[in-house]
mmCIF file of C-alpha atoms in Angstrom:
data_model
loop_
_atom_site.group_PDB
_atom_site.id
_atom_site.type_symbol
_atom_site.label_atom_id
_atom_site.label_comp_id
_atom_site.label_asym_id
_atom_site.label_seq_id
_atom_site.Cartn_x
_atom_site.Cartn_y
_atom_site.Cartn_z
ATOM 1 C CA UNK U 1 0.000 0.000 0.000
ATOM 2 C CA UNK U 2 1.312 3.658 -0.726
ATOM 3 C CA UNK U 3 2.413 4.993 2.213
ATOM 4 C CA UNK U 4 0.174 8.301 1.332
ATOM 5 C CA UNK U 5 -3.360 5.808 1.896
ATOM 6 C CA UNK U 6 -1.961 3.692 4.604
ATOM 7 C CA UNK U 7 -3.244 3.884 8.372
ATOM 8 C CA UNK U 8 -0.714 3.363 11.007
ATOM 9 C CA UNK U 9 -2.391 1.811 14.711
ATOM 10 C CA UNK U 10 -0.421 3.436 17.835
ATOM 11 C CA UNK U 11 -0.856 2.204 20.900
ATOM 12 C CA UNK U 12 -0.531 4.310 23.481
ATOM 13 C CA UNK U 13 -0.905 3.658 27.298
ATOM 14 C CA UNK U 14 1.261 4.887 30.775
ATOM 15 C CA UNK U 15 3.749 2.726 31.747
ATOM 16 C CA UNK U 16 3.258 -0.711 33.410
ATOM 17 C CA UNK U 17 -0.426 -0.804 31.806
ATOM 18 C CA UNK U 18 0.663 -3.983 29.112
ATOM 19 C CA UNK U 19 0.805 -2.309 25.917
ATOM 20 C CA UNK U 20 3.812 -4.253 24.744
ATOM 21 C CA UNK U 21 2.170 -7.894 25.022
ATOM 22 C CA UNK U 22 -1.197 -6.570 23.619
ATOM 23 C CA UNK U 23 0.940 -5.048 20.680
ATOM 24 C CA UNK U 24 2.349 -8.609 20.803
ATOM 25 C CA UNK U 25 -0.677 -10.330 20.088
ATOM 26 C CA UNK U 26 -2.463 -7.901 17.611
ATOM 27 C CA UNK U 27 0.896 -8.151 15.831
ATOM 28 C CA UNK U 28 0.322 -11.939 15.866
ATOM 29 C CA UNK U 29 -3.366 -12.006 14.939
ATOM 30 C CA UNK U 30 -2.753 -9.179 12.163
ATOM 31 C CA UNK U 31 0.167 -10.866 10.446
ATOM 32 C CA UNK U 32 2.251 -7.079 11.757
ATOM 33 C CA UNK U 33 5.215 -5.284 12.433
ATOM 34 C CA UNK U 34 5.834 -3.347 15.479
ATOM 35 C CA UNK U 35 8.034 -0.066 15.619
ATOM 36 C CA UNK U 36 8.707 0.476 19.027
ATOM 37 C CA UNK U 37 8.617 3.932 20.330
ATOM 38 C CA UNK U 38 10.301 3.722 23.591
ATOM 39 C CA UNK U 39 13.083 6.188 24.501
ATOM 40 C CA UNK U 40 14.987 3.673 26.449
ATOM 41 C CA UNK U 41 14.751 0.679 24.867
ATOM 42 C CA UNK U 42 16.241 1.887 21.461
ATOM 43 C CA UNK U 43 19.591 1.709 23.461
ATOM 44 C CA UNK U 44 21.433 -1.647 23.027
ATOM 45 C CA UNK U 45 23.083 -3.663 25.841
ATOM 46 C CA UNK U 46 20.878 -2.581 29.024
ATOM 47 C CA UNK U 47 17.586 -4.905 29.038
ATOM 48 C CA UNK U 48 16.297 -4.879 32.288
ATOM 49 C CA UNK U 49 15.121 -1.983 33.019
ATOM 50 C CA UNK U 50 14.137 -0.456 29.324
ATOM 51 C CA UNK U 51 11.516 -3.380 29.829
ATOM 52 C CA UNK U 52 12.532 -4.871 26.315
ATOM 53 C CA UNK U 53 10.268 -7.355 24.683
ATOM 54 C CA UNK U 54 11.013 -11.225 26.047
ATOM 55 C CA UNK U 55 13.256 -12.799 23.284
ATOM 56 C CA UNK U 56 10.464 -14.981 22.362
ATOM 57 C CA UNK U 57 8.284 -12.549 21.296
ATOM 58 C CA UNK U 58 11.106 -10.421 19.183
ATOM 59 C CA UNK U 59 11.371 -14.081 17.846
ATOM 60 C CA UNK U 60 8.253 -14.428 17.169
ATOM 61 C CA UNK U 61 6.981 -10.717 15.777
ATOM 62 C CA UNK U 62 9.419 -8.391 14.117
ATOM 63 C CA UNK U 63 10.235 -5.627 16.633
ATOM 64 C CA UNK U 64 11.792 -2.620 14.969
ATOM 65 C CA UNK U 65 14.447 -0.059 16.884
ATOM 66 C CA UNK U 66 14.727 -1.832 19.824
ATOM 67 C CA UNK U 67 18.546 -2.379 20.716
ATOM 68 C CA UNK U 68 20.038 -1.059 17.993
ATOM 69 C CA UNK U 69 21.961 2.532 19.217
ATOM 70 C CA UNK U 70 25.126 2.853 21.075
ATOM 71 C CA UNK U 71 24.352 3.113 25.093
ATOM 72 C CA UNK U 72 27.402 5.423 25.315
ATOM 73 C CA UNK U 73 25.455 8.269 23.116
ATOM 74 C CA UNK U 74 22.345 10.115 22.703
ATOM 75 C CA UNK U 75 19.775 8.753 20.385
ATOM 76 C CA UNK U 76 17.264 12.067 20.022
ATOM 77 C CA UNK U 77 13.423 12.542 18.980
ATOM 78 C CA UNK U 78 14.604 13.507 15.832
ATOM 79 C CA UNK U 79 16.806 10.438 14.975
ATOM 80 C CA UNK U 80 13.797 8.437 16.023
ATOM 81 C CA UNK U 81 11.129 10.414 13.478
ATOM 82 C CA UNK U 82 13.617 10.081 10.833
ATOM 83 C CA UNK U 83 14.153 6.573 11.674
ATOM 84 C CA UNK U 84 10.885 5.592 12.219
ATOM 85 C CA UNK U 85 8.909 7.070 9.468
ATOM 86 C CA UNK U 86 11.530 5.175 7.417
ATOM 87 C CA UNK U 87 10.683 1.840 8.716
ATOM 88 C CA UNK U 88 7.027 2.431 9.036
ATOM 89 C CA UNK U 89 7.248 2.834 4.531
ATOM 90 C CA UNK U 90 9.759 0.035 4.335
ATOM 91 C CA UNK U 91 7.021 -2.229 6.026
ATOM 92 C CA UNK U 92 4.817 -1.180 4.536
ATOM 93 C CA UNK U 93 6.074 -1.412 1.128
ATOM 94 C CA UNK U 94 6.527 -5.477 1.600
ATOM 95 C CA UNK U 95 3.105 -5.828 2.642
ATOM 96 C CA UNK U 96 2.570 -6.223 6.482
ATOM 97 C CA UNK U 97 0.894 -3.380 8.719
ATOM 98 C CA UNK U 98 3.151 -1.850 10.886
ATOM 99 C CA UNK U 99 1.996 -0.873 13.998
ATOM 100 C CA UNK U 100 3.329 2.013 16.593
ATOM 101 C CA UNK U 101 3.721 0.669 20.585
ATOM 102 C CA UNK U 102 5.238 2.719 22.884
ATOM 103 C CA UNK U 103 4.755 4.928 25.994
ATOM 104 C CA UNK U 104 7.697 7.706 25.569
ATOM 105 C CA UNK U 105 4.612 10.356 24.828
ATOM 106 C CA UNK U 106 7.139 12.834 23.477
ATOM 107 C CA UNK U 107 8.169 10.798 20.802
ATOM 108 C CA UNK U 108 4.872 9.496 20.216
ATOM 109 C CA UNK U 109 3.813 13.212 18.810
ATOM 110 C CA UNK U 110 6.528 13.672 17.242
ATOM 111 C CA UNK U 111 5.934 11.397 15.113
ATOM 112 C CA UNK U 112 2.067 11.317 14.958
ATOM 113 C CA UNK U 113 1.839 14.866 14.739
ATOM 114 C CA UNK U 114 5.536 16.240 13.450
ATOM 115 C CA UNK U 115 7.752 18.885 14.862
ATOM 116 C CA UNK U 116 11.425 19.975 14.955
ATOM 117 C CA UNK U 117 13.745 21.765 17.512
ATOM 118 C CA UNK U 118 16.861 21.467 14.748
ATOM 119 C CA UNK U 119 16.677 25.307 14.404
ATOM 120 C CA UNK U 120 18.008 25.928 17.210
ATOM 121 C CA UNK U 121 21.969 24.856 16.897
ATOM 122 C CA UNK U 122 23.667 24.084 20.159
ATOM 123 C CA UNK U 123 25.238 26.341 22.808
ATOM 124 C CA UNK U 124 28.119 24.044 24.232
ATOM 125 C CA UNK U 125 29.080 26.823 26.692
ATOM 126 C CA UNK U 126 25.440 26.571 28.291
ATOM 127 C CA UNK U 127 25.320 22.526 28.042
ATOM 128 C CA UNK U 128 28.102 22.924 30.660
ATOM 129 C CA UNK U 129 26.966 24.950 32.938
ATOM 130 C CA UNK U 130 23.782 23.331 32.790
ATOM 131 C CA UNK U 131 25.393 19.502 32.649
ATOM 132 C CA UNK U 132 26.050 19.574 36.583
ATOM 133 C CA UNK U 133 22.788 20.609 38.016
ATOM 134 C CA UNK U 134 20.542 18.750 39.494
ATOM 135 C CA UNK U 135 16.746 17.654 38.224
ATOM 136 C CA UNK U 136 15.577 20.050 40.449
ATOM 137 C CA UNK U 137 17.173 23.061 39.551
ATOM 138 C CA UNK U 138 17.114 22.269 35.754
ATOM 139 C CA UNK U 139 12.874 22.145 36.622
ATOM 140 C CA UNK U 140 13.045 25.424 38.357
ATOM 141 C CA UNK U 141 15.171 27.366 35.641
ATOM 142 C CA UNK U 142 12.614 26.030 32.958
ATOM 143 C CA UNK U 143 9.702 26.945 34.481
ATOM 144 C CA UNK U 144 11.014 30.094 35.200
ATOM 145 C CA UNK U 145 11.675 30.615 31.472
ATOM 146 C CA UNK U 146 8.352 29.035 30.646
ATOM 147 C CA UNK U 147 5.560 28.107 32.830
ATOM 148 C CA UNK U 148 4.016 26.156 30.250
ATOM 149 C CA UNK U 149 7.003 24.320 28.606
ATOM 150 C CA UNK U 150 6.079 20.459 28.185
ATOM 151 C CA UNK U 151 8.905 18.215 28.685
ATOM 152 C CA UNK U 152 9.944 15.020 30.261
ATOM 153 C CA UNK U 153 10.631 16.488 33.657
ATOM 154 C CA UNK U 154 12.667 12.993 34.337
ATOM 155 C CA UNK U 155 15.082 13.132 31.790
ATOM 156 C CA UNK U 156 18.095 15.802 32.087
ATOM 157 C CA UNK U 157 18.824 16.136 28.497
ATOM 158 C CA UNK U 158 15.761 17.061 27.598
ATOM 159 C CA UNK U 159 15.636 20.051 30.265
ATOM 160 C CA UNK U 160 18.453 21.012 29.005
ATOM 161 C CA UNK U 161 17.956 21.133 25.155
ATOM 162 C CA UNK U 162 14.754 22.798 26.365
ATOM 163 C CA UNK U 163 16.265 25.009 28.203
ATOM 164 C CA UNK U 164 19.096 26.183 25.564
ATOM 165 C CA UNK U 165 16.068 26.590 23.021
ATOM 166 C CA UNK U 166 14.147 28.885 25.460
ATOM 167 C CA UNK U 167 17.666 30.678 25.938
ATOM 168 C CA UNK U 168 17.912 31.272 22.268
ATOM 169 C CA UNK U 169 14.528 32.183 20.968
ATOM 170 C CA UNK U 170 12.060 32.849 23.858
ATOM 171 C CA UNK U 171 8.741 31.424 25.172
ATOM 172 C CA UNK U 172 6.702 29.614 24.501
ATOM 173 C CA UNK U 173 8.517 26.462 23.436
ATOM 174 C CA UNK U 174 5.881 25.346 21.706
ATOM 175 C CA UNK U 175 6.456 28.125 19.292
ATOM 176 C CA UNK U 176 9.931 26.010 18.562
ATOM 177 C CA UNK U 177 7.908 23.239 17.412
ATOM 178 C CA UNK U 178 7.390 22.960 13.423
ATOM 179 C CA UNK U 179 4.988 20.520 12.908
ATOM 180 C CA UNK U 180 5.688 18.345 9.356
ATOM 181 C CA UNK U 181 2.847 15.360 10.091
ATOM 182 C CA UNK U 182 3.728 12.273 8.518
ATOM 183 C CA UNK U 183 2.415 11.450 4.641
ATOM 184 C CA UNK U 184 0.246 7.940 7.061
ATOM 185 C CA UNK U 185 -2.687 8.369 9.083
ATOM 186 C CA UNK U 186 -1.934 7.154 12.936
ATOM 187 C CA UNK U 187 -4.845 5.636 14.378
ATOM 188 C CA UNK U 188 -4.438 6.290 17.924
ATOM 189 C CA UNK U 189 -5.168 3.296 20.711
ATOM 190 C CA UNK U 190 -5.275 3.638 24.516
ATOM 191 C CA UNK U 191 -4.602 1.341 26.904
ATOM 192 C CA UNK U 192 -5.480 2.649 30.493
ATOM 193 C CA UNK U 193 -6.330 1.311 33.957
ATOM 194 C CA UNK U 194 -7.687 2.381 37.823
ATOM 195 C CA UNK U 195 -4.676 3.737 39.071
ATOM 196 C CA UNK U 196 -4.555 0.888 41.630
ATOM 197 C CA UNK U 197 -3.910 -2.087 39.310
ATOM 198 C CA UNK U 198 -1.323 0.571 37.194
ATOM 199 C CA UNK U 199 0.735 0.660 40.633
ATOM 200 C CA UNK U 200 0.097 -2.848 41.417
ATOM 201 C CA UNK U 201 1.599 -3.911 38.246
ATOM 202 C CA UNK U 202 4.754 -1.407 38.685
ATOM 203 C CA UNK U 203 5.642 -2.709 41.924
ATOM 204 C CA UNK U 204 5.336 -5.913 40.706
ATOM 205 C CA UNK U 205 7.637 -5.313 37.797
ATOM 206 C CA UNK U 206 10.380 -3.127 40.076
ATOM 207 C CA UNK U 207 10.540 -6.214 42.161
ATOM 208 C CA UNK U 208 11.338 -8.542 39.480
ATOM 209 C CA UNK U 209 13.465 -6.125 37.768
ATOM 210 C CA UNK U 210 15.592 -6.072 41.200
ATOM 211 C CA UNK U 211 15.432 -9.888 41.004
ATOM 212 C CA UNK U 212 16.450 -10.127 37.683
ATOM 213 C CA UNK U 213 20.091 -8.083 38.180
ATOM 214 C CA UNK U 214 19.342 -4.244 37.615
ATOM 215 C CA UNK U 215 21.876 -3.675 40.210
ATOM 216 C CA UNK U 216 24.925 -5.764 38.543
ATOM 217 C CA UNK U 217 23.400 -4.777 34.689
ATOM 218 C CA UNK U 218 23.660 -1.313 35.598
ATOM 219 C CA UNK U 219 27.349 -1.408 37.303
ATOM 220 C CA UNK U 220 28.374 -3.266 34.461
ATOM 221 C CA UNK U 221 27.464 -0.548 32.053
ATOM 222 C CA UNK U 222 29.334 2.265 34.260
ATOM 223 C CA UNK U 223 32.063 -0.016 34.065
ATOM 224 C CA UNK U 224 31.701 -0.472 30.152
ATOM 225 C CA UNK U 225 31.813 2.993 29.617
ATOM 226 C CA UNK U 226 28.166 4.272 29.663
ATOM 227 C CA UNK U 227 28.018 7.485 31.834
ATOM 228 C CA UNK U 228 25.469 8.046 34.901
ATOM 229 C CA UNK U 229 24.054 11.165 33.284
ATOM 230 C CA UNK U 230 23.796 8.899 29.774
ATOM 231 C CA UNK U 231 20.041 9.039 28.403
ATOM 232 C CA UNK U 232 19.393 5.217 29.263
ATOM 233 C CA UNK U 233 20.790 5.423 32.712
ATOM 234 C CA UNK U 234 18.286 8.575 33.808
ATOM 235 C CA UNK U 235 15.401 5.907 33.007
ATOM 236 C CA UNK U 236 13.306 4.668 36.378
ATOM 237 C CA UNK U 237 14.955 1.902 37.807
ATOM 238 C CA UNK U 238 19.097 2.348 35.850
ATOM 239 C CA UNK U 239 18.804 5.876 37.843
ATOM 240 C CA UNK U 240 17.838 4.522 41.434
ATOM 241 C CA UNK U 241 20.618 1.964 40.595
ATOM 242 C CA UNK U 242 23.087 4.610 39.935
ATOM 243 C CA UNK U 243 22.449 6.437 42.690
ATOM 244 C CA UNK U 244 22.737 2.901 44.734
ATOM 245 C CA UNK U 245 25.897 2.539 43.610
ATOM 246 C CA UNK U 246 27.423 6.156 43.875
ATOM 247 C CA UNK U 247 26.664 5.550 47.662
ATOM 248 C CA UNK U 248 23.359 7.822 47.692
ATOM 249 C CA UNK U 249 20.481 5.561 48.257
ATOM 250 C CA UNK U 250 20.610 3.135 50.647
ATOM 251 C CA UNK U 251 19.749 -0.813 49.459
ATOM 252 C CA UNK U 252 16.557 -0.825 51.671
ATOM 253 C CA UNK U 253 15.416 2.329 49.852
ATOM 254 C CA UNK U 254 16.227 1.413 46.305
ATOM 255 C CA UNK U 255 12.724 -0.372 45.584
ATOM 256 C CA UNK U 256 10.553 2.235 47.053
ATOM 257 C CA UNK U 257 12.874 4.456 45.360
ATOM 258 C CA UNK U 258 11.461 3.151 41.594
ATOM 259 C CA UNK U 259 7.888 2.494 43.439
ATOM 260 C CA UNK U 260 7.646 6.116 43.609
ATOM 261 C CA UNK U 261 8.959 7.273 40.409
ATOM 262 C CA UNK U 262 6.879 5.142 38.332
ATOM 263 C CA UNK U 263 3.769 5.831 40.259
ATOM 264 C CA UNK U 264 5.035 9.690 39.076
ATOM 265 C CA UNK U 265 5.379 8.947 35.530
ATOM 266 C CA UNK U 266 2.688 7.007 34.931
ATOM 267 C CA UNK U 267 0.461 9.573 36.634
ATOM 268 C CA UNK U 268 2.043 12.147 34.113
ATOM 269 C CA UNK U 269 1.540 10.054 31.332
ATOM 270 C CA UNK U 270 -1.903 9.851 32.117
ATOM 271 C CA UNK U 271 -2.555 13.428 31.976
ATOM 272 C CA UNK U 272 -0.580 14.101 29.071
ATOM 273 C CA UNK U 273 -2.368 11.578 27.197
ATOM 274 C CA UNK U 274 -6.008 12.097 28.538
ATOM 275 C CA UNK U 275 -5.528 15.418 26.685
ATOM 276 C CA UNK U 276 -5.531 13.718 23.271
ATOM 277 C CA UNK U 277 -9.409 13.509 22.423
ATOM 278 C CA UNK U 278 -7.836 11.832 19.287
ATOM 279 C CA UNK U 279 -7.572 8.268 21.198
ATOM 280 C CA UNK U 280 -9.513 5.549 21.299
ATOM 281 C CA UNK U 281 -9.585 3.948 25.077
ATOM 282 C CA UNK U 282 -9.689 0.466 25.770
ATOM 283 C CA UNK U 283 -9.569 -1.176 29.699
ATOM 284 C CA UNK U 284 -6.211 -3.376 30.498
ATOM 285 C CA UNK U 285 -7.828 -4.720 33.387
ATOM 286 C CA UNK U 286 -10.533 -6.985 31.477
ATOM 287 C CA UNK U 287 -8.898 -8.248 28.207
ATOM 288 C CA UNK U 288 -8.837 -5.280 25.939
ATOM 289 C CA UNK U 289 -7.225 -7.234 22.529
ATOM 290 C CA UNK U 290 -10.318 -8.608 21.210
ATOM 291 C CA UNK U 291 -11.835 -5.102 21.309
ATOM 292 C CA UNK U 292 -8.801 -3.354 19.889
ATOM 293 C CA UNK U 293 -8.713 -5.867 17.280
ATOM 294 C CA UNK U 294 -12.381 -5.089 16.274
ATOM 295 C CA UNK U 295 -12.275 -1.928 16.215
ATOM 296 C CA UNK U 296 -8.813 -2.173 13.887
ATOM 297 C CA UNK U 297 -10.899 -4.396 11.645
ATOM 298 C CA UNK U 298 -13.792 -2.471 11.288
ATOM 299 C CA UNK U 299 -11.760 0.731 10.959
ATOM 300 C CA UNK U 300 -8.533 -0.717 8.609
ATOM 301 C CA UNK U 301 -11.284 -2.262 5.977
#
């Protein structure tokens, strides 16, 4: 199918709800492709925490940009548009539906909806004097320059190349934002849930993330090179780790620790996404694939 005429399903959903085994299964049912659209989990090498799909299921569904950049760099938004939009035609063009999973909303717009900070070129000066502050203070300085500035509030590179934008060209930061929508139709998809079973789940996954080695995967990627401020490291659970391991949070503390930030994020998620009247909502609590895959049949014919 042209790429022009083709619809593109994105699932959408906060983090810990089970959008990656539902993406699994329509994938399975629909003969599809996934593109994942996960800001951590395009980084190779560190699995536990990026919550990567199970090696049986990348064996059995073809995941796309999962794994595949250096941990050591920075793999931005715009890499992943360019990247992705790529894929999405290349799959396209052989025949199966690809279909968008992911829960980094920031690069979920970007591609659904299209925009571009690459005006702005960099201010190294600034990235240094920036580079040793704290969440905190990087929060404070861009809300100062603009109340209304949406960005990942968790991630320190993003302040920052919001920050150096603001610097250079003013409020709002939306203004920054060129929007170039792609030439494909997303058909938006949300998975949600009471926040009860959404927290129930996280602590369940922290737990077995814990179990699994976070602590040892994450001191062997310090050791391999892959700095603490590194965009895969200032994920929930790699940055509790770090800070384990630097001496600042004590063992006992380290699972509450990533409790508490992904009962945060998801929360943030929701409310980022609830403002999308764009998405269709489906329950994770009762099984929500059959309905998704209705509703993708009745609206893909």
């Amino acid at each position: 199918m042209p790429t022009s005429r083709l619809t593109v399903p994105v699932l959408l959903g906060p983090t810990g709800v089970g959008k990656s085994e539902a993406a699994f299964r329509i994938a399975r049912e629909l003969e599809a492709e996934i593109i994942v659209c996960d800001s951590r989990q395009v980084y190779d090498q560190l699995d536990i925490a990026t919550n990567k799909p199970s090696q049986e299921n990348l064996r059995r569904v073809h995941h796309h940009l999962v794994g595949m950049a250096d941990p050591r760099g920075v793999f931005s938004v715009k890499d992943f548009v360019q990247l992705a939009g790529a894929t999405i035609a290349e799959v396209a063009g052989r025949g199966p539906l690809p279909i968008v999973e992911g829960g980094s909303m920031l690069w979920a717009d970007a591609l659904t909806d299209g925009f571009s900070l690459s005006g702005v070129p960099p201010d190294p000066a600034l990235r240094r004097r920036l580079e040793g502050m704290p969440l905190e203070k990087l929060d404070a300085l861009l809300r100062r320059l603009d109340p209304e500035a949406n960005v990942d509030l968790r991630n320190p590179v993003r302040l920052i190349r919001a920050i150096e934008v603001l610097e250079a060209v003013g409020p709002p930061l939306a203004r920054t934002r060129t929007r170039t929508p792609p030439v494909w139709r997303p058909l938006r998809i949300g998975l949600t849930a009471s926040l009860a079973t959404i927290d129930a789940r996280l602590a369940e996954r922290s737990r077995r993330q814990l179990e699994r080695g976070l602590v040892q995967e994450t001191r062997a990627a310090l050791k391999a090179g892959v700095a603490p401020q590194a965009p895969v490291l200032t994920g929930i659970g790699y940055a509790q780790a770090v800070a384990h391991l630097q001496g600042d949070l004590p063992e006992a503390e380290l699972e509450p620790a990533m409790n508490l930030a992904n009962r945060r994020y998801a929360r943030r998620q929701l409310r980022w996404l609830r403002r999308d009247s764009r998405i269709r909502w489906f329950m994770a609590e009762s099984d929500p694939v059959p309905g998704i895959l209705a509703y993708l049949r009745e609206t893909l014919i």
